[in-house]
């Protein structure tokens, strides 16, 4: 019979596709981890990884990983349901997003209304969200770029224009709008791959067979405006940021492209068990007035 610890170890190896890094993350000896994977493959009667040049999850391994992640997710959901029941509804909600800057105010309102509920926040690339939602590693996700996957439900929160921000004295600063072609020679400050700004920038340029000139790639999207203001380059900034009371002094120019937009969307897995804490979080986020930064006050 397959053991839980073996299945959990398999998921980590499948994610990293590297035995030594997986062993380090799991804090087990690599030979022991290798034997665990070998025993699992023996029980299933088929290899789960290709081992020609490097360790790679094969088609059978990907199929098996989906079932394992969902099974482990159900067990975790059961554990959390029991914990919620014995704590009379007080629990934890797990929220993932590409950026939490946009979510600061609704999160503060949620914590104020429900001070005994713990909130676990996790940065996550949009491309990883569907898998983690279906595995019930997280309860809710907020993405600023499209997620095309089955088994998810969604509510659109905000659909807004994204413009180009520049220094106040930049040559483009007085323009009402600018085309992608005109931005081809500009130096861009942007986030690293996985963040929505980078994904949007790459898509806009790729659609025109262009490559953006990136001179500064950051892990902290909150630093982009400050770096632009410091004169390091230009960058994509959503209209939402213009309402911030702490925003850096920048010029904001519309981009002459219907695709230069951000669609902020809340996702959850169709078949997942949402705790009371997660239901309350979903209501807070979906009822928030994203145009003015206040709650609609609707009930669900």
Tab-separated table of C-alpha atoms in Angstrom:
chain	number	residue	atom	x	y	z
A	1	UNK	CA	0.000	0.000	0.000
A	2	UNK	CA	1.285	3.431	-0.930
A	3	UNK	CA	2.357	5.471	2.071
A	4	UNK	CA	1.384	9.106	2.505
A	5	UNK	CA	4.944	10.260	3.054
A	6	UNK	CA	5.995	8.594	-0.220
A	7	UNK	CA	3.218	10.369	-2.107
A	8	UNK	CA	4.139	13.714	-0.551
A	9	UNK	CA	7.776	13.165	-1.480
A	10	UNK	CA	6.800	12.231	-5.029
A	11	UNK	CA	4.919	15.530	-5.420
A	12	UNK	CA	8.021	17.508	-4.443
A	13	UNK	CA	10.277	15.531	-6.788
A	14	UNK	CA	7.711	15.946	-9.576
A	15	UNK	CA	7.610	19.706	-9.027
A	16	UNK	CA	11.368	20.216	-8.906
A	17	UNK	CA	12.396	17.416	-11.290
A	18	UNK	CA	15.654	17.254	-9.368
A	19	UNK	CA	16.464	14.679	-6.683
A	20	UNK	CA	19.095	16.570	-4.742
A	21	UNK	CA	17.029	19.783	-4.553
A	22	UNK	CA	13.960	17.774	-3.566
A	23	UNK	CA	15.940	15.944	-0.873
A	24	UNK	CA	17.173	19.284	0.447
A	25	UNK	CA	13.650	20.733	0.566
A	26	UNK	CA	12.277	17.593	2.232
A	27	UNK	CA	15.295	17.323	4.534
A	28	UNK	CA	15.899	13.680	3.737
A	29	UNK	CA	18.942	11.878	2.371
A	30	UNK	CA	19.031	11.717	-1.419
A	31	UNK	CA	19.606	7.911	-1.553
A	32	UNK	CA	16.572	7.413	0.699
A	33	UNK	CA	14.439	9.663	-1.522
A	34	UNK	CA	15.632	7.832	-4.629
A	35	UNK	CA	14.607	4.493	-3.079
A	36	UNK	CA	11.182	5.897	-2.161
A	37	UNK	CA	10.545	6.959	-5.769
A	38	UNK	CA	11.803	3.603	-7.062
A	39	UNK	CA	9.442	1.714	-4.712
A	40	UNK	CA	6.536	3.872	-5.841
A	41	UNK	CA	7.308	3.162	-9.481
A	42	UNK	CA	7.579	-0.540	-8.681
A	43	UNK	CA	4.160	-0.528	-7.015
A	44	UNK	CA	2.632	1.209	-10.025
A	45	UNK	CA	4.463	-1.042	-12.458
A	46	UNK	CA	5.766	1.817	-14.601
A	47	UNK	CA	8.371	4.599	-14.496
A	48	UNK	CA	7.118	8.036	-13.507
A	49	UNK	CA	10.238	9.887	-14.665
A	50	UNK	CA	12.485	9.894	-17.711
A	51	UNK	CA	16.115	9.642	-16.673
A	52	UNK	CA	17.976	9.975	-20.001
A	53	UNK	CA	19.845	13.266	-19.587
A	54	UNK	CA	18.147	14.664	-16.482
A	55	UNK	CA	15.198	13.758	-14.312
A	56	UNK	CA	11.956	14.691	-16.074
A	57	UNK	CA	8.377	13.808	-15.208
A	58	UNK	CA	6.952	11.668	-18.017
A	59	UNK	CA	3.333	11.520	-19.244
A	60	UNK	CA	2.434	8.777	-16.774
A	61	UNK	CA	4.040	10.766	-13.970
A	62	UNK	CA	2.045	13.857	-14.874
A	63	UNK	CA	-1.156	11.824	-14.898
A	64	UNK	CA	-0.339	10.303	-11.503
A	65	UNK	CA	0.705	13.662	-10.016
A	66	UNK	CA	-2.741	15.112	-10.728
A	67	UNK	CA	-4.448	12.330	-8.785
A	68	UNK	CA	-1.942	12.488	-5.938
A	69	UNK	CA	-2.267	16.256	-5.558
A	70	UNK	CA	-6.053	16.051	-5.503
A	71	UNK	CA	-5.965	13.187	-2.987
A	72	UNK	CA	-3.574	14.993	-0.677
A	73	UNK	CA	-5.672	18.131	-1.095
A	74	UNK	CA	-8.799	16.257	0.011
A	75	UNK	CA	-7.001	14.936	3.086
A	76	UNK	CA	-5.823	18.444	3.960
A	77	UNK	CA	-9.336	19.787	3.397
A	78	UNK	CA	-10.672	17.139	5.764
A	79	UNK	CA	-8.111	18.020	8.401
A	80	UNK	CA	-8.975	21.702	8.121
A	81	UNK	CA	-12.719	20.985	8.240
A	82	UNK	CA	-12.274	19.083	11.493
A	83	UNK	CA	-10.077	21.848	12.903
A	84	UNK	CA	-12.712	24.404	11.958
A	85	UNK	CA	-15.487	22.339	13.535
A	86	UNK	CA	-13.751	21.971	16.897
A	87	UNK	CA	-12.711	25.640	16.938
A	88	UNK	CA	-16.324	26.769	16.359
A	89	UNK	CA	-15.671	28.255	12.950
A	90	UNK	CA	-12.430	30.088	13.656
A	91	UNK	CA	-9.889	29.000	11.111
A	92	UNK	CA	-7.407	29.964	8.432
A	93	UNK	CA	-7.788	31.201	4.891
A	94	UNK	CA	-5.016	30.719	2.326
A	95	UNK	CA	-4.840	33.326	-0.427
A	96	UNK	CA	-2.378	33.399	-3.323
A	97	UNK	CA	-1.729	36.275	-5.698
A	98	UNK	CA	0.833	37.677	-8.102
A	99	UNK	CA	0.769	40.921	-6.126
A	100	UNK	CA	-0.790	41.935	-2.828
A	101	UNK	CA	-0.489	45.683	-3.400
A	102	UNK	CA	-3.957	45.808	-4.951
A	103	UNK	CA	-5.401	43.686	-2.141
A	104	UNK	CA	-4.079	45.674	0.821
A	105	UNK	CA	-7.328	47.504	1.619
A	106	UNK	CA	-9.755	44.550	1.349
A	107	UNK	CA	-7.326	42.411	3.360
A	108	UNK	CA	-7.193	45.079	6.072
A	109	UNK	CA	-11.003	45.268	6.123
A	110	UNK	CA	-11.245	41.480	6.370
A	111	UNK	CA	-8.800	41.292	9.264
A	112	UNK	CA	-10.607	44.095	11.070
A	113	UNK	CA	-13.954	42.330	10.669
A	114	UNK	CA	-12.583	38.868	11.537
A	115	UNK	CA	-9.603	39.368	13.875
A	116	UNK	CA	-9.505	35.740	15.081
A	117	UNK	CA	-9.092	34.279	11.588
A	118	UNK	CA	-5.545	33.697	10.423
A	119	UNK	CA	-4.651	34.771	6.885
A	120	UNK	CA	-1.907	32.950	5.006
A	121	UNK	CA	-0.653	34.929	1.996
A	122	UNK	CA	1.422	33.286	-0.704
A	123	UNK	CA	2.970	34.837	-3.797
A	124	UNK	CA	2.340	32.657	-6.808
A	125	UNK	CA	2.763	32.894	-10.569
A	126	UNK	CA	-0.536	32.706	-12.476
A	127	UNK	CA	0.629	29.627	-14.382
A	128	UNK	CA	0.844	27.658	-11.110
A	129	UNK	CA	-2.480	28.728	-9.604
A	130	UNK	CA	-4.843	26.211	-11.206
A	131	UNK	CA	-2.778	23.224	-10.079
A	132	UNK	CA	-2.526	24.463	-6.481
A	133	UNK	CA	-6.234	25.305	-6.328
A	134	UNK	CA	-7.253	21.860	-7.564
A	135	UNK	CA	-4.826	20.272	-5.098
A	136	UNK	CA	-6.372	22.442	-2.344
A	137	UNK	CA	-2.978	23.753	-1.291
A	138	UNK	CA	-4.656	27.163	-1.305
A	139	UNK	CA	-8.266	28.315	-1.032
A	140	UNK	CA	-8.406	31.369	-3.286
A	141	UNK	CA	-6.253	33.041	-5.923
A	142	UNK	CA	-6.265	36.550	-7.344
A	143	UNK	CA	-4.649	36.804	-10.768
A	144	UNK	CA	-3.935	39.829	-12.937
A	145	UNK	CA	-3.532	37.801	-16.132
A	146	UNK	CA	-5.537	35.031	-17.805
A	147	UNK	CA	-5.760	31.513	-16.356
A	148	UNK	CA	-7.024	29.015	-18.898
A	149	UNK	CA	-7.801	25.824	-16.988
A	150	UNK	CA	-10.706	23.525	-16.243
A	151	UNK	CA	-12.146	22.966	-12.794
A	152	UNK	CA	-12.062	26.607	-11.686
A	153	UNK	CA	-14.728	29.177	-10.900
A	154	UNK	CA	-14.022	32.871	-11.213
A	155	UNK	CA	-15.321	36.357	-10.484
A	156	UNK	CA	-13.935	39.337	-12.380
A	157	UNK	CA	-13.015	42.075	-9.927
A	158	UNK	CA	-11.461	44.816	-12.017
A	159	UNK	CA	-10.847	45.493	-15.703
A	160	UNK	CA	-8.586	48.487	-16.161
A	161	UNK	CA	-6.231	50.116	-18.606
A	162	UNK	CA	-2.486	49.731	-18.145
A	163	UNK	CA	-0.349	52.635	-19.265
A	164	UNK	CA	3.311	53.518	-19.542
A	165	UNK	CA	4.771	55.451	-16.634
A	166	UNK	CA	7.725	57.779	-17.144
A	167	UNK	CA	9.630	60.459	-15.311
A	168	UNK	CA	7.827	63.801	-15.336
A	169	UNK	CA	10.453	65.303	-17.649
A	170	UNK	CA	10.643	62.321	-20.022
A	171	UNK	CA	10.137	63.133	-23.752
A	172	UNK	CA	6.958	61.015	-23.763
A	173	UNK	CA	5.521	62.619	-20.636
A	174	UNK	CA	3.343	65.134	-22.471
A	175	UNK	CA	1.776	62.597	-24.810
A	176	UNK	CA	-1.869	61.512	-24.530
A	177	UNK	CA	-1.052	58.062	-25.896
A	178	UNK	CA	1.809	56.028	-27.326
A	179	UNK	CA	2.009	52.946	-29.562
A	180	UNK	CA	3.926	49.748	-28.864
A	181	UNK	CA	6.132	50.439	-31.892
A	182	UNK	CA	7.105	53.798	-30.382
A	183	UNK	CA	8.110	52.007	-27.183
A	184	UNK	CA	10.443	49.575	-28.951
A	185	UNK	CA	13.559	51.641	-28.199
A	186	UNK	CA	12.609	52.539	-24.630
A	187	UNK	CA	14.406	51.044	-21.634
A	188	UNK	CA	11.946	49.161	-19.427
A	189	UNK	CA	11.843	48.629	-15.696
A	190	UNK	CA	9.711	45.568	-15.039
A	191	UNK	CA	9.124	42.599	-12.772
A	192	UNK	CA	10.719	39.215	-13.284
A	193	UNK	CA	8.940	36.429	-15.151
A	194	UNK	CA	5.882	35.172	-13.339
A	195	UNK	CA	4.590	38.627	-12.456
A	196	UNK	CA	1.673	39.975	-14.465
A	197	UNK	CA	3.464	43.167	-15.603
A	198	UNK	CA	6.206	41.091	-17.207
A	199	UNK	CA	3.706	38.737	-18.815
A	200	UNK	CA	1.739	41.649	-20.292
A	201	UNK	CA	4.888	43.391	-21.534
A	202	UNK	CA	6.147	40.226	-23.229
A	203	UNK	CA	2.761	39.529	-24.847
A	204	UNK	CA	2.354	43.058	-26.197
A	205	UNK	CA	5.788	43.047	-27.806
A	206	UNK	CA	5.638	39.440	-29.047
A	207	UNK	CA	2.355	40.198	-30.870
A	208	UNK	CA	4.357	42.677	-32.969
A	209	UNK	CA	7.471	40.501	-33.334
A	210	UNK	CA	9.347	42.817	-31.000
A	211	UNK	CA	11.411	42.218	-27.875
A	212	UNK	CA	11.281	44.750	-25.036
A	213	UNK	CA	14.554	46.311	-23.949
A	214	UNK	CA	14.633	45.412	-20.257
A	215	UNK	CA	17.286	47.219	-18.241
A	216	UNK	CA	15.964	46.504	-14.758
A	217	UNK	CA	14.166	43.349	-13.612
A	218	UNK	CA	12.932	43.321	-10.032
A	219	UNK	CA	11.376	40.859	-7.577
A	220	UNK	CA	9.415	43.620	-5.854
A	221	UNK	CA	6.736	45.135	-8.113
A	222	UNK	CA	6.249	47.877	-5.530
A	223	UNK	CA	9.711	49.167	-6.436
A	224	UNK	CA	8.935	49.636	-10.126
A	225	UNK	CA	7.359	53.095	-9.765
A	226	UNK	CA	10.219	54.351	-7.589
A	227	UNK	CA	12.825	53.079	-10.060
A	228	UNK	CA	10.990	54.735	-12.941
A	229	UNK	CA	10.817	57.966	-10.968
A	230	UNK	CA	14.578	57.666	-10.376
A	231	UNK	CA	15.133	57.714	-14.147
A	232	UNK	CA	16.117	54.089	-14.762
A	233	UNK	CA	13.530	53.636	-17.513
A	234	UNK	CA	9.828	53.435	-18.283
A	235	UNK	CA	7.388	50.727	-17.238
A	236	UNK	CA	3.848	49.411	-17.357
A	237	UNK	CA	1.694	50.704	-14.510
A	238	UNK	CA	-2.044	50.035	-14.028
A	239	UNK	CA	-4.556	52.846	-13.719
A	240	UNK	CA	-5.331	51.578	-10.201
A	241	UNK	CA	-1.901	52.769	-9.056
A	242	UNK	CA	-2.786	56.353	-9.950
A	243	UNK	CA	-5.263	56.401	-7.048
A	244	UNK	CA	-2.615	55.506	-4.481
A	245	UNK	CA	-1.897	58.238	-1.964
A	246	UNK	CA	1.745	57.161	-1.779
A	247	UNK	CA	2.427	56.879	-5.510
A	248	UNK	CA	5.694	58.192	-6.895
A	249	UNK	CA	5.548	61.386	-9.017
A	250	UNK	CA	5.213	59.962	-12.529
A	251	UNK	CA	3.633	60.749	-15.865
A	252	UNK	CA	1.099	58.136	-17.025
A	253	UNK	CA	0.551	57.719	-20.772
A	254	UNK	CA	-2.157	55.552	-22.335
A	255	UNK	CA	-0.963	52.744	-24.598
A	256	UNK	CA	-2.603	52.646	-28.009
A	257	UNK	CA	-3.530	48.960	-27.821
A	258	UNK	CA	-6.800	47.321	-26.705
A	259	UNK	CA	-4.749	44.470	-25.212
A	260	UNK	CA	-2.886	46.697	-22.766
A	261	UNK	CA	-5.198	46.006	-19.855
A	262	UNK	CA	-5.199	44.205	-16.552
A	263	UNK	CA	-8.128	41.986	-15.608
A	264	UNK	CA	-8.049	41.230	-11.895
A	265	UNK	CA	-9.894	37.963	-11.235
A	266	UNK	CA	-10.637	35.876	-8.158
A	267	UNK	CA	-10.433	32.096	-8.668
A	268	UNK	CA	-11.312	29.018	-6.603
A	269	UNK	CA	-11.587	25.328	-7.406
A	270	UNK	CA	-15.051	24.158	-8.421
A	271	UNK	CA	-15.056	21.024	-6.256
A	272	UNK	CA	-13.083	22.332	-3.291
A	273	UNK	CA	-14.393	22.543	0.250
A	274	UNK	CA	-14.135	26.185	1.256
A	275	UNK	CA	-13.938	26.799	4.970
A	276	UNK	CA	-16.000	29.478	6.660
A	277	UNK	CA	-12.898	31.660	6.721
A	278	UNK	CA	-12.442	31.221	2.963
A	279	UNK	CA	-16.114	31.932	2.243
A	280	UNK	CA	-15.856	35.149	4.243
A	281	UNK	CA	-12.700	36.134	2.381
A	282	UNK	CA	-14.347	35.439	-0.976
A	283	UNK	CA	-17.296	37.628	-0.005
A	284	UNK	CA	-15.043	40.459	1.170
A	285	UNK	CA	-13.028	40.466	-2.046
A	286	UNK	CA	-15.958	40.112	-4.451
A	287	UNK	CA	-18.052	42.735	-2.635
A	288	UNK	CA	-15.221	45.248	-2.552
A	289	UNK	CA	-15.806	48.364	-4.640
A	290	UNK	CA	-12.712	48.222	-6.810
A	291	UNK	CA	-13.480	51.584	-8.342
A	292	UNK	CA	-13.384	53.552	-5.091
A	293	UNK	CA	-11.738	51.201	-2.597
A	294	UNK	CA	-14.714	50.401	-0.379
A	295	UNK	CA	-17.106	47.547	0.215
A	296	UNK	CA	-20.356	47.340	-1.738
A	297	UNK	CA	-21.988	45.767	1.278
A	298	UNK	CA	-23.715	43.049	-0.753
A	299	UNK	CA	-24.351	39.690	0.871
A	300	UNK	CA	-23.848	36.238	-0.625
